[in-house]
CSV table of C-alpha atoms and ligand atoms in Angstrom, one decimal:
chain,number,residue,atom,x,y,z
A,46,MET,CA,-12.9,105.7,174.6
A,47,GLY,CA,-13.7,107.7,177.9
A,48,SER,CA,-14.8,106.3,181.0
A,49,ASN,CA,-18.4,108.2,180.5
A,50,SER,CA,-20.6,105.1,178.9
A,51,ASP,CA,-22.7,107.8,177.3
A,52,GLU,CA,-19.7,108.4,174.8
A,53,THR,CA,-18.2,104.6,174.5
A,54,ILE,CA,-18.7,104.1,170.4
A,55,ILE,CA,-20.9,101.5,169.8
A,56,GLU,CA,-21.3,99.9,166.4
A,57,ASN,CA,-24.7,100.5,165.5
A,58,GLU,CA,-26.4,99.5,161.7
A,59,ASP,CA,-28.9,101.8,162.2
A,60,ALA,CA,-26.4,105.1,162.0
A,61,PRO,CA,-27.8,107.3,159.0
A,62,THR,CA,-25.9,107.5,155.6
A,63,TYR,CA,-26.4,110.3,153.5
A,64,ALA,CA,-25.4,110.6,149.9
A,65,PRO,CA,-22.7,109.2,147.2
A,66,SER,CA,-20.0,111.0,145.7
A,67,ILE,CA,-17.6,110.2,143.1
A,68,PRO,CA,-13.7,109.4,144.4
A,69,VAL,CA,-11.6,112.2,143.4
A,70,PRO,CA,-7.4,112.6,143.7
A,71,ASN,CA,-6.5,113.7,147.2
A,72,VAL,CA,-5.5,117.1,146.8
A,73,GLN,CA,-2.9,117.1,149.8
A,74,GLU,CA,-0.9,114.3,148.0
A,75,MET,CA,-1.4,115.7,144.6
A,76,VAL,CA,0.6,119.2,145.6
A,77,ARG,CA,2.7,116.9,148.0
A,78,LYS,CA,4.5,115.0,144.1
A,79,GLU,CA,4.1,118.2,141.9
A,80,PRO,CA,3.8,121.2,143.5
A,81,ALA,CA,3.8,123.5,140.5
A,82,LYS,CA,0.9,121.7,138.6
A,83,ILE,CA,-2.8,122.7,138.5
A,84,PRO,CA,-5.1,119.8,137.0
A,85,ASP,CA,-7.9,121.8,134.6
A,86,ARG,CA,-10.2,120.1,136.9
A,87,TYR,CA,-9.3,122.7,139.7
A,88,ILE,CA,-9.1,125.9,137.6
A,89,ARG,CA,-11.9,127.8,138.3
A,90,ASN,CA,-14.0,129.6,135.6
A,91,ASP,CA,-13.5,133.2,135.6
A,92,GLU,CA,-16.7,133.8,136.9
A,93,ASP,CA,-15.5,132.1,139.9
A,94,LYS,CA,-11.8,133.4,140.7
A,95,PRO,CA,-10.9,134.8,143.7
A,96,PRO,CA,-10.9,137.8,144.2
A,97,ILE,CA,-13.6,139.1,142.8
A,98,THR,CA,-14.2,142.2,144.7
A,99,ASP,CA,-12.0,142.9,147.2
A,100,MET,CA,-14.2,144.2,150.2
A,101,SER,CA,-11.7,143.3,153.5
A,102,HIS,CA,-12.0,146.5,155.2
A,103,LEU,CA,-15.5,145.2,155.8
A,104,SER,CA,-13.7,142.4,157.8
A,105,SER,CA,-14.0,144.3,161.2
A,106,GLU,CA,-17.9,145.2,160.7
A,107,ILE,CA,-18.5,141.5,161.4
A,108,PRO,CA,-20.0,141.3,164.9
A,109,VAL,CA,-18.0,139.5,167.6
A,110,ILE,CA,-20.5,138.3,170.6
A,111,ASN,CA,-19.8,137.8,173.9
A,112,LEU,CA,-21.4,134.2,174.5
A,113,SER,CA,-21.6,134.5,178.6
A,114,LEU,CA,-23.3,137.9,178.2
A,115,LEU,CA,-25.7,136.6,175.5
A,116,SER,CA,-26.4,133.2,177.9
A,117,THR,CA,-27.8,135.8,180.7
A,118,GLY,CA,-30.2,137.8,178.1
A,119,GLU,CA,-28.4,140.7,178.1
A,120,THR,CA,-30.6,142.7,175.9
A,121,GLU,CA,-27.3,145.1,174.2
A,122,GLU,CA,-25.9,141.5,172.8
A,123,LEU,CA,-29.2,139.8,172.1
A,124,ASN,CA,-29.8,143.1,169.7
A,125,LYS,CA,-26.4,142.2,168.5
A,126,LEU,CA,-27.2,139.2,167.9
A,127,ASP,CA,-30.3,140.1,166.1
A,128,PHE,CA,-28.9,142.4,163.9
A,129,ALA,CA,-25.5,140.0,162.8
A,130,CYS,CA,-28.5,137.6,161.7
A,131,LYS,CA,-29.9,140.1,159.5
A,132,GLU,CA,-27.1,141.5,158.2
A,133,TRP,CA,-24.8,139.7,158.0
A,134,GLY,CA,-25.3,135.9,158.6
A,135,PHE,CA,-21.7,135.4,160.1
A,136,PHE,CA,-20.8,136.5,163.9
A,137,GLN,CA,-17.9,135.3,165.7
A,138,VAL,CA,-18.3,134.3,169.2
A,139,VAL,CA,-15.6,135.1,172.3
A,140,ASN,CA,-16.2,133.9,175.8
A,141,HIS,CA,-17.4,130.9,174.5
A,142,GLY,CA,-16.1,128.3,177.3
A,143,ILE,CA,-14.6,125.7,175.1
A,144,ALA,CA,-11.2,125.5,177.2
A,145,LYS,CA,-8.4,126.6,175.4
A,146,GLU,CA,-6.5,123.3,175.8
A,147,VAL,CA,-9.2,121.6,174.4
A,148,LEU,CA,-9.0,124.0,171.1
A,149,GLN,CA,-5.5,123.0,170.9
A,150,ASN,CA,-5.4,119.3,171.0
A,151,MET,CA,-7.9,119.8,168.7
A,152,LYS,CA,-5.9,121.6,166.3
A,153,ASP,CA,-2.6,119.6,167.3
A,154,ALA,CA,-4.2,116.4,166.8
A,155,THR,CA,-6.2,117.1,163.6
A,156,ALA,CA,-2.7,118.6,162.4
A,157,GLU,CA,-1.0,115.3,162.8
A,158,PHE,CA,-3.9,113.5,161.3
A,159,PHE,CA,-3.3,115.2,158.1
A,160,GLU,CA,0.4,114.7,158.0
A,161,LEU,CA,0.1,111.0,158.2
A,162,PRO,CA,0.9,109.0,155.0
A,163,LEU,CA,-2.1,108.7,152.5
A,164,GLU,CA,-2.0,105.1,152.8
A,165,GLU,CA,-2.8,105.2,156.7
A,166,LYS,CA,-5.3,108.3,156.3
A,167,ASN,CA,-7.0,106.3,154.0
A,168,LYS,CA,-8.0,103.7,156.6
A,169,TYR,CA,-10.7,105.6,156.8
A,170,GLU,CA,-11.6,106.3,153.7
A,171,MET,CA,-15.4,107.6,152.4
A,172,PRO,CA,-17.3,104.2,151.4
A,173,PRO,CA,-18.7,104.3,147.9
A,174,ASP,CA,-22.2,105.1,149.2
A,175,ASP,CA,-21.8,107.6,151.9
A,176,ILE,CA,-19.9,111.2,152.9
A,177,GLN,CA,-18.3,110.5,156.3
A,178,GLY,CA,-15.2,109.4,156.7
A,179,TYR,CA,-11.8,110.7,154.5
A,180,GLY,CA,-12.8,112.1,151.1
A,181,HIS,CA,-14.2,114.5,149.3
A,182,ALA,CA,-18.0,115.1,149.5
A,183,TYR,CA,-20.5,116.8,146.7
A,184,VAL,CA,-18.9,115.2,143.3
A,185,VAL,CA,-21.8,114.3,141.3
A,186,SER,CA,-20.2,114.5,138.0
A,187,GLU,CA,-16.5,114.1,135.9
A,188,GLU,CA,-16.9,117.5,134.7
A,189,GLN,CA,-17.7,119.5,137.8
A,190,LYS,CA,-14.8,121.9,139.2
A,191,LEU,CA,-13.2,120.4,142.1
A,192,ASP,CA,-12.4,122.0,145.0
A,193,TRP,CA,-8.7,122.6,146.2
A,194,SER,CA,-9.0,120.8,149.3
A,195,ASP,CA,-9.5,117.3,151.6
A,196,ALA,CA,-11.8,116.6,154.3
A,197,LEU,CA,-12.1,114.3,157.5
A,198,ILE,CA,-16.4,114.4,157.9
A,199,LEU,CA,-17.9,112.6,160.9
A,200,LEU,CA,-21.7,112.3,162.3
A,201,VAL,CA,-20.5,112.8,166.1
A,202,HIS,CA,-23.3,113.4,168.2
A,203,PRO,CA,-25.6,111.4,169.5
A,204,SER,CA,-22.5,108.9,169.8
A,205,HIS,CA,-24.8,106.0,169.1
A,206,TYR,CA,-25.1,107.3,165.5
A,207,ARG,CA,-21.2,107.2,165.1
A,208,LYS,CA,-19.5,104.8,162.4
A,209,PRO,CA,-16.9,103.9,164.9
A,210,LYS,CA,-14.9,102.5,161.8
A,211,LEU,CA,-14.2,105.8,160.2
A,212,TRP,CA,-12.8,107.7,163.6
A,213,PRO,CA,-9.3,107.6,162.9
A,214,SER,CA,-7.0,105.9,165.9
A,215,THR,CA,-3.5,107.6,165.0
A,216,PRO,CA,-2.4,110.3,166.4
A,217,LYS,CA,-3.1,108.7,169.8
A,218,GLY,CA,-5.9,110.0,171.7
A,219,TYR,CA,-8.1,111.5,168.6
A,220,ARG,CA,-11.1,109.8,168.8
A,221,GLU,CA,-11.1,111.4,172.4
A,222,ILE,CA,-9.9,114.7,171.6
A,223,ILE,CA,-12.5,114.7,168.9
A,224,ASN,CA,-15.0,114.1,171.4
A,225,ALA,CA,-13.8,116.6,173.8
A,226,TYR,CA,-13.7,119.5,171.1
A,227,THR,CA,-17.1,118.0,169.7
A,228,LYS,CA,-18.6,118.1,173.4
A,229,GLY,CA,-17.6,121.4,174.1
A,230,VAL,CA,-19.0,123.0,170.6
A,231,GLN,CA,-22.4,121.3,171.2
A,232,LYS,CA,-22.6,123.3,174.8
A,233,VAL,CA,-22.3,126.3,172.5
A,234,GLY,CA,-24.6,125.8,170.3
A,235,GLU,CA,-27.3,124.7,173.1
A,236,GLN,CA,-26.8,128.1,174.3
A,237,LEU,CA,-26.6,129.9,171.0
A,238,LEU,CA,-29.8,127.9,170.0
A,239,ARG,CA,-31.3,129.3,173.5
A,240,ALA,CA,-30.7,132.8,172.3
A,241,PHE,CA,-31.7,132.5,168.7
A,242,SER,CA,-34.9,131.1,170.3
A,243,THR,CA,-35.3,134.5,172.3
A,244,VAL,CA,-34.3,137.0,169.5
A,245,MET,CA,-37.2,134.8,167.5
A,246,GLY,CA,-39.8,135.2,169.5
A,247,MET,CA,-40.1,131.7,171.2
A,248,ASP,CA,-39.8,130.0,174.5
A,249,LYS,CA,-36.2,129.8,175.7
A,250,ASP,CA,-35.8,126.4,174.4
A,251,GLY,CA,-38.2,126.3,171.7
A,252,LEU,CA,-36.0,125.6,168.8
A,253,LEU,CA,-33.8,123.0,170.9
A,254,ALA,CA,-37.5,121.0,171.2
A,255,LEU,CA,-38.2,121.7,167.6
A,256,HIS,CA,-35.1,119.7,166.9
A,257,LYS,CA,-36.3,116.7,168.5
A,258,ASN,CA,-32.8,115.8,168.8
A,259,LEU,CA,-29.7,118.0,168.4
A,260,LEU,CA,-27.2,116.2,165.9
A,261,GLN,CA,-24.1,117.2,164.9
A,262,ALA,CA,-22.2,116.5,162.4
A,263,LEU,CA,-17.8,117.6,162.0
A,264,ARG,CA,-16.4,118.4,158.6
A,265,VAL,CA,-12.3,118.5,159.1
A,266,ASN,CA,-11.4,120.9,155.8
A,267,TYR,CA,-7.5,120.4,154.8
A,268,TYR,CA,-6.6,123.2,152.5
A,269,PRO,CA,-3.5,122.6,150.9
A,270,ALA,CA,-1.1,125.6,149.6
A,271,CYS,CA,-1.9,126.5,146.3
A,272,CYS,CA,0.8,127.9,143.6
A,273,ARG,CA,-2.2,129.8,142.2
A,274,PRO,CA,-4.5,130.9,144.9
A,275,ASP,CA,-5.9,133.2,142.2
A,276,GLN,CA,-6.9,130.0,139.9
A,277,VAL,CA,-8.7,127.4,142.4
A,278,LEU,CA,-11.3,127.5,145.1
A,279,GLY,CA,-10.5,125.5,148.6
A,280,ILE,CA,-14.3,125.2,149.2
A,281,SER,CA,-16.8,126.4,146.4
A,282,PRO,CA,-19.1,129.0,147.1
A,283,HIS,CA,-22.4,127.2,149.2
A,284,SER,CA,-24.8,127.7,152.2
A,285,ASP,CA,-24.9,125.4,154.8
A,286,THR,CA,-28.0,123.0,155.3
A,287,SER,CA,-27.6,123.0,158.9
A,288,SER,CA,-29.3,125.1,161.3
A,289,ILE,CA,-26.0,126.7,162.5
A,290,THR,CA,-22.6,125.9,162.1
A,291,ILE,CA,-19.6,126.7,164.1
A,292,LEU,CA,-16.7,127.0,163.0
A,293,MET,CA,-13.1,127.0,164.1
A,294,GLN,CA,-10.2,128.5,162.2
A,295,GLU,CA,-6.6,129.0,162.3
A,296,ALA,CA,-5.4,131.8,163.9
A,297,ASP,CA,-3.1,133.6,161.4
A,298,ILE,CA,-4.4,132.1,158.4
A,299,ASN,CA,-7.1,134.0,156.3
A,300,GLY,CA,-9.1,131.9,154.2
A,301,LEU,CA,-13.2,132.2,154.7
A,302,GLN,CA,-15.0,134.6,152.8
A,303,ILE,CA,-18.7,135.5,152.8
A,304,ARG,CA,-21.1,136.8,150.5
A,305,HIS,CA,-22.0,140.9,151.1
A,306,ASN,CA,-23.5,143.3,149.3
A,307,GLY,CA,-22.2,141.7,145.8
A,308,GLY,CA,-18.9,140.9,147.0
A,309,TRP,CA,-16.6,138.9,149.2
A,310,VAL,CA,-15.5,139.6,152.9
A,311,GLN,CA,-12.7,137.7,154.3
A,312,VAL,CA,-13.7,136.2,158.4
A,313,LYS,CA,-10.2,137.3,160.0
A,314,PRO,CA,-9.7,135.1,162.8
A,315,VAL,CA,-10.2,137.0,165.9
A,316,PRO,CA,-7.8,134.7,168.2
A,317,ASP,CA,-9.9,132.3,170.5
A,318,ALA,CA,-12.9,132.9,168.9
A,319,LEU,CA,-15.4,130.3,167.1
A,320,VAL,CA,-17.2,131.9,163.8
A,321,VAL,CA,-20.9,131.2,163.8
A,322,ASN,CA,-23.4,131.3,160.4
A,323,VAL,CA,-26.9,131.0,160.1
A,324,GLY,CA,-27.7,127.4,158.3
A,325,ASP,CA,-30.8,127.0,156.2
A,326,VAL,CA,-32.9,125.7,158.6
A,327,ILE,CA,-33.1,129.0,160.9
A,328,GLU,CA,-33.2,130.7,157.4
A,329,ILE,CA,-36.2,128.7,156.1
A,330,LEU,CA,-37.9,129.5,160.0
A,331,SER,CA,-37.5,132.5,160.1
A,332,ASN,CA,-38.9,132.8,156.6
A,333,GLY,CA,-36.1,134.5,155.5
A,334,LYS,CA,-35.2,137.4,158.3
A,335,TYR,CA,-32.1,135.1,159.2
A,336,LYS,CA,-29.4,134.8,156.3
A,337,SER,CA,-28.0,131.5,155.7
A,338,ILE,CA,-25.3,133.4,153.6
A,339,GLU,CA,-23.3,131.8,150.6
A,340,HIS,CA,-19.9,131.4,151.9
A,341,ARG,CA,-16.6,129.8,150.2
A,342,ALA,CA,-12.8,129.4,151.2
A,343,VAL,CA,-9.6,130.3,149.4
A,344,THR,CA,-6.3,129.2,149.4
A,345,ASN,CA,-3.1,130.3,150.0
A,346,GLN,CA,0.2,130.2,148.5
A,347,ASN,CA,2.4,129.4,151.4
A,348,ASN,CA,0.2,128.1,153.8
A,349,SER,CA,-2.2,124.9,154.2
A,350,ARG,CA,-5.0,125.7,156.2
A,351,ILE,CA,-7.4,123.8,158.2
A,352,SER,CA,-11.2,125.0,159.6
A,353,TYR,CA,-13.1,122.7,161.8
A,354,ALA,CA,-17.1,123.2,160.7
A,355,SER,CA,-19.4,121.9,163.4
A,356,PHE,CA,-23.0,121.3,161.3
A,357,LEU,CA,-25.6,121.1,164.4
A,358,ILE,CA,-29.0,120.0,162.5
A,359,PRO,CA,-32.1,118.8,163.4
A,360,GLN,CA,-33.3,114.6,163.5
A,361,ASP,CA,-34.3,113.5,159.7
A,362,ASP,CA,-37.6,113.5,160.5
A,363,VAL,CA,-38.1,117.5,161.8
A,364,GLU,CA,-40.4,119.2,159.4
A,365,ILE,CA,-39.1,122.4,158.7
A,366,GLU,CA,-41.7,125.7,157.8
A,367,PRO,CA,-41.3,129.5,158.8
A,368,LEU,CA,-42.7,130.1,162.1
A,369,ALA,CA,-46.3,131.5,162.1
A,370,HIS,CA,-45.8,134.5,163.6
A,371,LEU,CA,-42.3,135.5,162.4
A,372,VAL,CA,-44.6,135.5,158.4
A,373,ASP,CA,-47.2,137.7,159.5
A,374,SER,CA,-48.0,140.3,157.0
A,375,GLN,CA,-44.8,139.5,155.4
A,376,ARG,CA,-44.9,137.1,152.4
A,377,LEU,CA,-44.5,133.5,153.0
A,378,MET,CA,-41.1,132.6,151.4
A,379,TYR,CA,-40.4,128.8,151.9
A,380,LYS,CA,-42.9,125.7,152.1
A,381,GLN,CA,-42.3,122.9,154.3
A,382,VAL,CA,-40.0,120.5,154.0
A,383,VAL,CA,-38.7,117.0,156.0
A,384,TYR,CA,-35.3,117.6,156.8
A,385,GLY,CA,-33.6,114.4,156.0
A,386,GLU,CA,-35.2,114.8,152.6
A,387,TYR,CA,-33.5,118.6,152.1
A,388,ALA,CA,-30.3,117.8,153.5
A,389,ARG,CA,-30.0,114.3,151.3
A,390,SER,CA,-31.2,116.4,148.3
A,391,SER,CA,-28.4,119.3,148.8
A,392,MET,CA,-25.9,116.8,149.0
A,393,GLN,CA,-26.8,114.8,145.9
A,394,ARG,CA,-25.5,117.9,144.4
A,395,LYS,CA,-22.3,120.0,143.6
A,396,MET,CA,-22.0,122.8,145.8
A,397,GLU,CA,-23.3,125.7,143.9
A,398,GLY,CA,-24.3,128.4,145.9
A,399,LYS,CA,-27.5,128.9,147.2
A,400,ALA,CA,-29.2,126.6,144.1
A,401,HIS,CA,-29.9,123.8,146.8
A,402,THR,CA,-32.2,125.8,148.8
A,403,GLU,CA,-34.9,126.2,145.8
A,404,ILE,CA,-36.7,123.2,146.8
A,405,ALA,CA,-37.7,124.7,149.6
A,406,LYS,CA,-38.4,128.0,148.0
A,407,ILE,CA,-42.3,129.0,147.1
A,408,GLU,CA,-42.0,130.5,143.4
A,409,THR,CA,-43.2,133.9,143.1
B,557,AKG,O1,-13.0,126.4,155.8
B,557,AKG,C1,-13.7,127.6,155.7
B,557,AKG,O2,-13.4,128.5,156.7
B,557,AKG,C2,-14.9,126.5,155.7
B,557,AKG,C3,-15.7,125.6,155.6
B,557,AKG,C4,-16.8,125.6,155.3
B,557,AKG,O3,-17.4,126.3,154.8
B,557,AKG,C5,-17.7,124.3,155.3
B,557,AKG,O4,-17.3,123.6,155.7
B,557,AKG,O5,-19.1,124.3,155.2
B,558,FE2,FE1,-19.8,126.0,155.0
């Protein structure tokens, strides 16, 4: 690891585990062997098949926010953030300050990792009791429909929560590259959470303090090309259990779609931008004012696609409930949940839209 002792990978017996997931076939390998075959377990029911409603003409309306202006407290940018979180639950950030080289290194090394032989990648295979490592998460029954993707999932910050055995050491330098990328994301996340604090009527550092410790989990999704993109989904519709998620996608390959007015809108990559979305934590804290929007990924016929989702989350013991000043005269929508319990209960289910948020909702 780098010279900074803070970032050294240390074995830690207390590093948290999350939830078990049933082992399922490696999709990349399946496609390599039989590119024209789609097993039944991947073929979606009619109501889930893409595209439902093509609303791609709305893609250009998803707000693009300048992080450097946002961080200096520009009113216009703060208003944009408020609007984006109410209307879309998603926005893209430019001028985020992460060097192009850091983003590119992450993309290059990750592409190389996924091209390694399966047996090499399986050195980092998810253990049966957890969803960190290389494999598939959220598989809880033999009957459920499966996603057309493989993933590498790692808890990356704080560094003493890492499970070094699950961090790929090939390609050479990959660990340092992941570290540099996710450190950049962490900084962006802290800036964003300060801006969120402001638009949510708190002190600048209010949200960061509420998190106690800002954790980051990285999920790298690999979506192999698919001969029938209209039959499968790369990732099932879901909302993120995070506070916010910061996602890097590839420059020219569409895949991410978000729920909007009953249809699905593509989040088209803006060059060098990062996609940010409101997670369940911010939705609960804001009593539903800011929306943790359902999203999914579709596959492409000719291209594989890789996406890099960083979930910024609070410490396990943090209690999450609507902030009193945001409830005011509104109806109280959510009850108090302990973050670690909420997150684990979500991870023990299949991804199914917003069904996992029910445990935090107050019945009407
Ligand atoms: O691949 C994408 O664009 C979306 C990934 C995602 O939603 C996730 O990993 O939670
Ligand atoms: Fe997501």
